[in-house]
Amino acid sequence: SQKIEQNSEALNIQEGKTATLTCNYTNYSPAYLQWYRQDPGRGPVFLLLIRENEKEKRKERLKVTFDTTLKQSLFHITASQPADSATYLCALEGAAGNKLTFGGGTRVLVKP
Amino acid sequence: SQTIHQWPATLVQPVGSPLSLECTVEGTSNPNLYWYRQAAGRGLQLLFYSVGIGQISSEVPQNLSASRPQDRQFILSSKKLLLSDSGFYLCAWSVPGDTQYFGPGTRLTVL
């Protein structure tokens, strides 16, 4: 069956450092992959989308890579700030384009 | 611009009582609509999605149901709530093949 795995352990990082999160998937051939941010008690907010034919995508201090051979995406937050503290979710959508399947999320805590 | 509303924001219900959660979207036409549930500290579980009025796909067998009586209205219902129905319920919309935009969520506690 299709499976998406994110590190369930919280990532504690010092302000100014780069946070790197991993999303691994199996039994999937996703058309693209998305990353969302979720704050406690709030709905997820879309951050970045990367397509299967793209290797890397950037948005301000965020960078996403997508390796369809390794079946893995890496999400980087450079020059991290305490305001970046949140849970980050990866999600994959199949070619049909109607559904997303989410990973369990990784909580990031940036300490000043 | 598009906005998505959910209500109520919080709800405390006794076991065996009915449930109705409502989600409405403004500023777009014929969106895909989704209901998710998130247990404490867990990921999002897709419950239902809809690609049009009256078209509902169920992802997880359960005592919940969904309806889409209007293009931009999505309702989640139950006739009799279970303790296990407690959680954070999120509605989302998307244009097919695009990102999903989430509502503020409803925190449901079943006692």
mmCIF file of C-alpha atoms in Angstrom:
data_model
loop_
_atom_site.group_PDB
_atom_site.id
_atom_site.type_symbol
_atom_site.label_atom_id
_atom_site.label_comp_id
_atom_site.label_asym_id
_atom_site.label_seq_id
_atom_site.Cartn_x
_atom_site.Cartn_y
_atom_site.Cartn_z
ATOM 1 C CA SER A 1 0.000 0.000 0.000
ATOM 2 C CA GLN A 2 1.031 3.630 -0.442
ATOM 3 C CA LYS A 3 2.994 5.042 2.443
ATOM 4 C CA ILE A 4 4.505 8.408 3.318
ATOM 5 C CA GLU A 5 6.976 8.728 6.165
ATOM 6 C CA GLN A 6 8.229 11.802 7.956
ATOM 7 C CA ASN A 7 10.430 11.836 11.014
ATOM 8 C CA SER A 8 8.000 11.836 13.904
ATOM 9 C CA GLU A 9 10.619 13.119 16.332
ATOM 10 C CA ALA A 10 10.702 16.866 16.839
ATOM 11 C CA LEU A 11 13.603 18.724 15.301
ATOM 12 C CA ASN A 12 15.220 21.171 17.708
ATOM 13 C CA ILE A 13 17.465 23.679 16.014
ATOM 14 C CA GLN A 14 19.334 26.832 16.932
ATOM 15 C CA GLU A 15 18.238 30.112 15.374
ATOM 16 C CA GLY A 16 20.212 30.917 12.236
ATOM 17 C CA LYS A 17 20.951 27.279 11.386
ATOM 18 C CA THR A 18 19.425 25.278 8.536
ATOM 19 C CA ALA A 19 16.654 22.837 9.352
ATOM 20 C CA THR A 20 16.363 19.831 7.043
ATOM 21 C CA LEU A 21 13.260 17.652 7.009
ATOM 22 C CA THR A 22 12.800 14.385 5.160
ATOM 23 C CA CYS A 23 9.784 12.900 3.438
ATOM 24 C CA ASN A 24 10.057 9.338 2.111
ATOM 25 C CA TYR A 25 7.393 7.497 0.190
ATOM 26 C CA THR A 26 6.816 3.973 -1.083
ATOM 27 C CA ASN A 27 4.493 2.384 -3.628
ATOM 28 C CA TYR A 28 3.817 5.772 -5.173
ATOM 29 C CA SER A 29 4.401 7.427 -8.504
ATOM 30 C CA PRO A 30 3.372 10.953 -7.562
ATOM 31 C CA ALA A 31 2.825 13.624 -10.157
ATOM 32 C CA TYR A 32 4.043 16.121 -7.576
ATOM 33 C CA LEU A 33 4.741 16.683 -3.936
ATOM 34 C CA GLN A 34 3.687 19.514 -1.669
ATOM 35 C CA TRP A 35 4.858 20.899 1.659
ATOM 36 C CA TYR A 36 2.570 22.544 4.184
ATOM 37 C CA ARG A 37 3.075 24.319 7.479
ATOM 38 C CA GLN A 38 0.689 23.779 10.376
ATOM 39 C CA ASP A 39 0.582 25.808 13.567
ATOM 40 C CA PRO A 40 -1.151 24.391 16.680
ATOM 41 C CA GLY A 41 -4.924 24.538 16.415
ATOM 42 C CA ARG A 42 -4.840 25.833 12.846
ATOM 43 C CA GLY A 43 -5.309 24.374 9.407
ATOM 44 C CA PRO A 44 -2.256 23.607 7.244
ATOM 45 C CA VAL A 45 -0.956 26.360 4.985
ATOM 46 C CA PHE A 46 0.560 25.576 1.602
ATOM 47 C CA LEU A 47 4.250 26.412 1.204
ATOM 48 C CA LEU A 48 5.731 24.796 -1.910
ATOM 49 C CA LEU A 49 4.873 22.413 -4.700
ATOM 50 C CA ILE A 50 7.481 20.506 -6.711
ATOM 51 C CA ARG A 51 6.685 18.425 -9.772
ATOM 52 C CA GLU A 52 8.147 15.053 -10.708
ATOM 53 C CA ASN A 53 10.282 16.582 -13.459
ATOM 54 C CA GLU A 54 11.753 19.240 -11.141
ATOM 55 C CA LYS A 55 14.783 18.601 -8.975
ATOM 56 C CA GLU A 56 14.650 21.679 -6.773
ATOM 57 C CA LYS A 57 12.325 24.543 -5.883
ATOM 58 C CA ARG A 58 13.002 27.636 -3.782
ATOM 59 C CA LYS A 59 10.860 30.229 -2.087
ATOM 60 C CA GLU A 60 12.573 32.830 0.038
ATOM 61 C CA ARG A 61 14.375 30.876 2.799
ATOM 62 C CA LEU A 62 12.735 27.574 1.847
ATOM 63 C CA LYS A 63 14.144 24.962 -0.493
ATOM 64 C CA VAL A 64 12.616 21.670 -1.567
ATOM 65 C CA THR A 65 14.252 18.839 -3.494
ATOM 66 C CA PHE A 66 12.501 15.882 -5.095
ATOM 67 C CA ASP A 67 14.336 12.682 -5.979
ATOM 68 C CA THR A 68 11.957 10.268 -7.692
ATOM 69 C CA THR A 69 14.655 7.585 -7.823
ATOM 70 C CA LEU A 70 15.199 7.644 -4.063
ATOM 71 C CA LYS A 71 11.494 8.376 -3.546
ATOM 72 C CA GLN A 72 12.407 11.183 -1.230
ATOM 73 C CA SER A 73 11.907 14.902 -0.748
ATOM 74 C CA LEU A 74 14.032 17.137 1.441
ATOM 75 C CA PHE A 75 12.707 20.396 2.873
ATOM 76 C CA HIS A 76 15.210 22.986 4.025
ATOM 77 C CA ILE A 77 14.640 26.106 6.099
ATOM 78 C CA THR A 78 17.745 28.261 5.899
ATOM 79 C CA ALA A 79 18.631 30.964 8.443
ATOM 80 C CA SER A 80 15.897 29.570 10.672
ATOM 81 C CA GLN A 81 13.968 31.883 12.987
ATOM 82 C CA PRO A 82 11.834 31.180 16.082
ATOM 83 C CA ALA A 83 8.795 32.114 13.950
ATOM 84 C CA ASP A 84 9.555 29.052 11.793
ATOM 85 C CA SER A 85 8.592 26.817 14.716
ATOM 86 C CA ALA A 86 5.654 24.702 13.536
ATOM 87 C CA THR A 87 4.796 21.271 12.185
ATOM 88 C CA TYR A 88 5.678 20.688 8.546
ATOM 89 C CA LEU A 89 3.686 18.212 6.486
ATOM 90 C CA CYS A 90 4.521 16.681 3.148
ATOM 91 C CA ALA A 91 1.773 15.483 0.865
ATOM 92 C CA LEU A 92 1.675 13.576 -2.402
ATOM 93 C CA GLU A 93 -0.952 13.596 -5.067
ATOM 94 C CA GLY A 94 -1.405 10.982 -7.706
ATOM 95 C CA ALA A 95 -1.763 11.709 -11.389
ATOM 96 C CA ALA A 96 -5.556 11.668 -11.055
ATOM 97 C CA GLY A 97 -5.245 14.998 -9.298
ATOM 98 C CA ASN A 98 -8.132 14.708 -6.892
ATOM 99 C CA LYS A 99 -6.572 13.594 -3.626
ATOM 100 C CA LEU A 100 -3.609 14.309 -1.401
ATOM 101 C CA THR A 101 -2.104 11.840 1.028
ATOM 102 C CA PHE A 102 -0.294 13.467 3.937
ATOM 103 C CA GLY A 103 2.654 12.337 5.972
ATOM 104 C CA GLY A 104 2.460 12.482 9.765
ATOM 105 C CA GLY A 105 4.425 15.731 9.930
ATOM 106 C CA THR A 106 7.624 16.794 11.643
ATOM 107 C CA ARG A 107 7.582 19.361 14.411
ATOM 108 C CA VAL A 108 10.324 21.978 14.231
ATOM 109 C CA LEU A 109 11.344 24.073 17.224
ATOM 110 C CA VAL A 110 13.760 26.914 16.569
ATOM 111 C CA LYS A 111 15.427 28.164 19.718
ATOM 112 C CA PRO A 112 16.689 31.741 19.961
ATOM 113 C CA SER B 1 -9.919 36.320 -3.380
ATOM 114 C CA GLN B 2 -11.019 32.945 -2.155
ATOM 115 C CA THR B 3 -11.955 32.233 1.451
ATOM 116 C CA ILE B 4 -13.069 29.127 3.266
ATOM 117 C CA HIS B 5 -15.211 29.064 6.373
ATOM 118 C CA GLN B 6 -15.913 26.332 8.870
ATOM 119 C CA TRP B 7 -18.262 26.275 11.816
ATOM 120 C CA PRO B 8 -18.512 25.788 14.597
ATOM 121 C CA ALA B 9 -14.933 26.377 15.726
ATOM 122 C CA THR B 10 -15.313 24.087 18.733
ATOM 123 C CA LEU B 11 -17.935 21.552 19.695
ATOM 124 C CA VAL B 12 -18.493 19.302 22.685
ATOM 125 C CA GLN B 13 -21.043 16.572 22.124
ATOM 126 C CA PRO B 14 -22.195 13.520 24.112
ATOM 127 C CA VAL B 15 -21.748 10.026 22.750
ATOM 128 C CA GLY B 16 -24.693 9.022 20.606
ATOM 129 C CA SER B 17 -25.673 12.556 19.628
ATOM 130 C CA PRO B 18 -25.863 13.717 15.997
ATOM 131 C CA LEU B 19 -23.281 15.894 14.280
ATOM 132 C CA SER B 20 -23.335 18.479 11.533
ATOM 133 C CA LEU B 21 -20.243 20.439 10.536
ATOM 134 C CA GLU B 22 -20.456 22.949 7.736
ATOM 135 C CA CYS B 23 -17.875 24.258 5.320
ATOM 136 C CA THR B 24 -18.387 26.971 2.717
ATOM 137 C CA VAL B 25 -16.057 28.412 0.125
ATOM 138 C CA GLU B 26 -16.251 31.867 -1.445
ATOM 139 C CA GLY B 27 -14.623 33.300 -4.517
ATOM 140 C CA THR B 28 -14.320 30.183 -6.661
ATOM 141 C CA SER B 29 -16.587 27.929 -8.684
ATOM 142 C CA ASN B 30 -16.780 24.145 -8.896
ATOM 143 C CA PRO B 31 -13.949 23.493 -6.448
ATOM 144 C CA ASN B 32 -12.915 20.064 -5.247
ATOM 145 C CA LEU B 33 -13.874 19.853 -1.567
ATOM 146 C CA TYR B 34 -12.358 17.691 1.144
ATOM 147 C CA TRP B 35 -12.975 16.666 4.747
ATOM 148 C CA TYR B 36 -10.011 15.569 6.861
ATOM 149 C CA ARG B 37 -9.705 14.474 10.454
ATOM 150 C CA GLN B 38 -6.596 14.956 12.539
ATOM 151 C CA ALA B 39 -6.165 13.132 15.827
ATOM 152 C CA ALA B 40 -4.001 14.799 18.481
ATOM 153 C CA GLY B 41 -0.353 14.798 17.388
ATOM 154 C CA ARG B 42 -1.143 12.862 14.229
ATOM 155 C CA GLY B 43 -1.286 13.484 10.510
ATOM 156 C CA LEU B 44 -4.292 14.265 8.361
ATOM 157 C CA GLN B 45 -6.672 11.486 7.439
ATOM 158 C CA LEU B 46 -8.797 12.085 4.358
ATOM 159 C CA LEU B 47 -12.430 11.233 5.110
ATOM 160 C CA PHE B 48 -14.384 12.398 2.051
ATOM 161 C CA TYR B 49 -13.837 14.358 -1.112
ATOM 162 C CA SER B 50 -16.165 15.769 -3.708
ATOM 163 C CA VAL B 51 -15.579 16.868 -7.289
ATOM 164 C CA GLY B 52 -19.074 18.262 -7.786
ATOM 165 C CA ILE B 53 -22.574 18.721 -6.373
ATOM 166 C CA GLY B 54 -23.899 15.428 -5.064
ATOM 167 C CA GLN B 55 -20.646 13.591 -5.865
ATOM 168 C CA ILE B 56 -19.045 12.210 -2.720
ATOM 169 C CA SER B 57 -16.185 9.736 -2.415
ATOM 170 C CA SER B 58 -15.605 8.071 0.935
ATOM 171 C CA GLU B 59 -12.079 7.148 1.905
ATOM 172 C CA VAL B 60 -12.552 5.526 5.292
ATOM 173 C CA PRO B 61 -15.505 3.366 6.398
ATOM 174 C CA GLN B 62 -17.009 4.925 9.496
ATOM 175 C CA ASN B 63 -20.186 6.307 11.007
ATOM 176 C CA LEU B 64 -19.683 9.664 9.277
ATOM 177 C CA SER B 65 -21.230 10.872 6.038
ATOM 178 C CA ALA B 66 -20.769 13.884 3.818
ATOM 179 C CA SER B 67 -23.026 15.828 1.501
ATOM 180 C CA ARG B 68 -22.572 18.617 -1.003
ATOM 181 C CA PRO B 69 -25.945 20.261 -1.473
ATOM 182 C CA GLN B 70 -24.513 23.324 -3.233
ATOM 183 C CA ASP B 71 -21.414 23.967 -5.309
ATOM 184 C CA ARG B 72 -19.507 25.645 -2.483
ATOM 185 C CA GLN B 73 -20.999 23.952 0.550
ATOM 186 C CA PHE B 74 -19.751 20.750 2.112
ATOM 187 C CA ILE B 75 -21.337 19.176 5.174
ATOM 188 C CA LEU B 76 -20.014 16.444 7.449
ATOM 189 C CA SER B 77 -22.613 14.531 9.451
ATOM 190 C CA SER B 78 -23.133 11.698 11.847
ATOM 191 C CA LYS B 79 -26.298 10.199 13.233
ATOM 192 C CA LYS B 80 -24.646 8.908 16.414
ATOM 193 C CA LEU B 81 -21.229 10.072 17.564
ATOM 194 C CA LEU B 82 -18.648 7.713 19.035
ATOM 195 C CA LEU B 83 -15.835 8.589 21.432
ATOM 196 C CA SER B 84 -13.401 7.809 18.620
ATOM 197 C CA ASP B 85 -14.915 10.596 16.506
ATOM 198 C CA SER B 86 -13.153 13.203 18.645
ATOM 199 C CA GLY B 87 -10.552 15.163 16.735
ATOM 200 C CA PHE B 88 -9.770 18.205 14.666
ATOM 201 C CA TYR B 89 -11.856 18.333 11.492
ATOM 202 C CA LEU B 90 -10.543 20.269 8.567
ATOM 203 C CA CYS B 91 -12.260 21.231 5.350
ATOM 204 C CA ALA B 92 -10.223 22.091 2.276
ATOM 205 C CA TRP B 93 -10.808 23.153 -1.309
ATOM 206 C CA SER B 94 -8.729 23.022 -4.447
ATOM 207 C CA VAL B 95 -8.833 23.508 -8.148
ATOM 208 C CA PRO B 96 -8.218 20.023 -9.630
ATOM 209 C CA GLY B 97 -4.488 19.336 -9.780
ATOM 210 C CA ASP B 98 -3.613 22.359 -7.651
ATOM 211 C CA THR B 99 -2.749 22.971 -4.025
ATOM 212 C CA GLN B 100 -5.292 22.582 -1.270
ATOM 213 C CA TYR B 101 -6.464 25.463 0.882
ATOM 214 C CA PHE B 102 -7.623 24.641 4.367
ATOM 215 C CA GLY B 103 -10.240 26.127 6.608
ATOM 216 C CA PRO B 104 -9.666 27.038 10.263
ATOM 217 C CA GLY B 105 -10.944 23.673 11.497
ATOM 218 C CA THR B 106 -13.453 22.434 14.063
ATOM 219 C CA ARG B 107 -12.283 20.923 17.324
ATOM 220 C CA LEU B 108 -14.757 18.161 18.224
ATOM 221 C CA THR B 109 -14.766 16.535 21.644
ATOM 222 C CA VAL B 110 -17.100 13.603 22.212
ATOM 223 C CA LEU B 111 -17.721 12.823 25.882
#
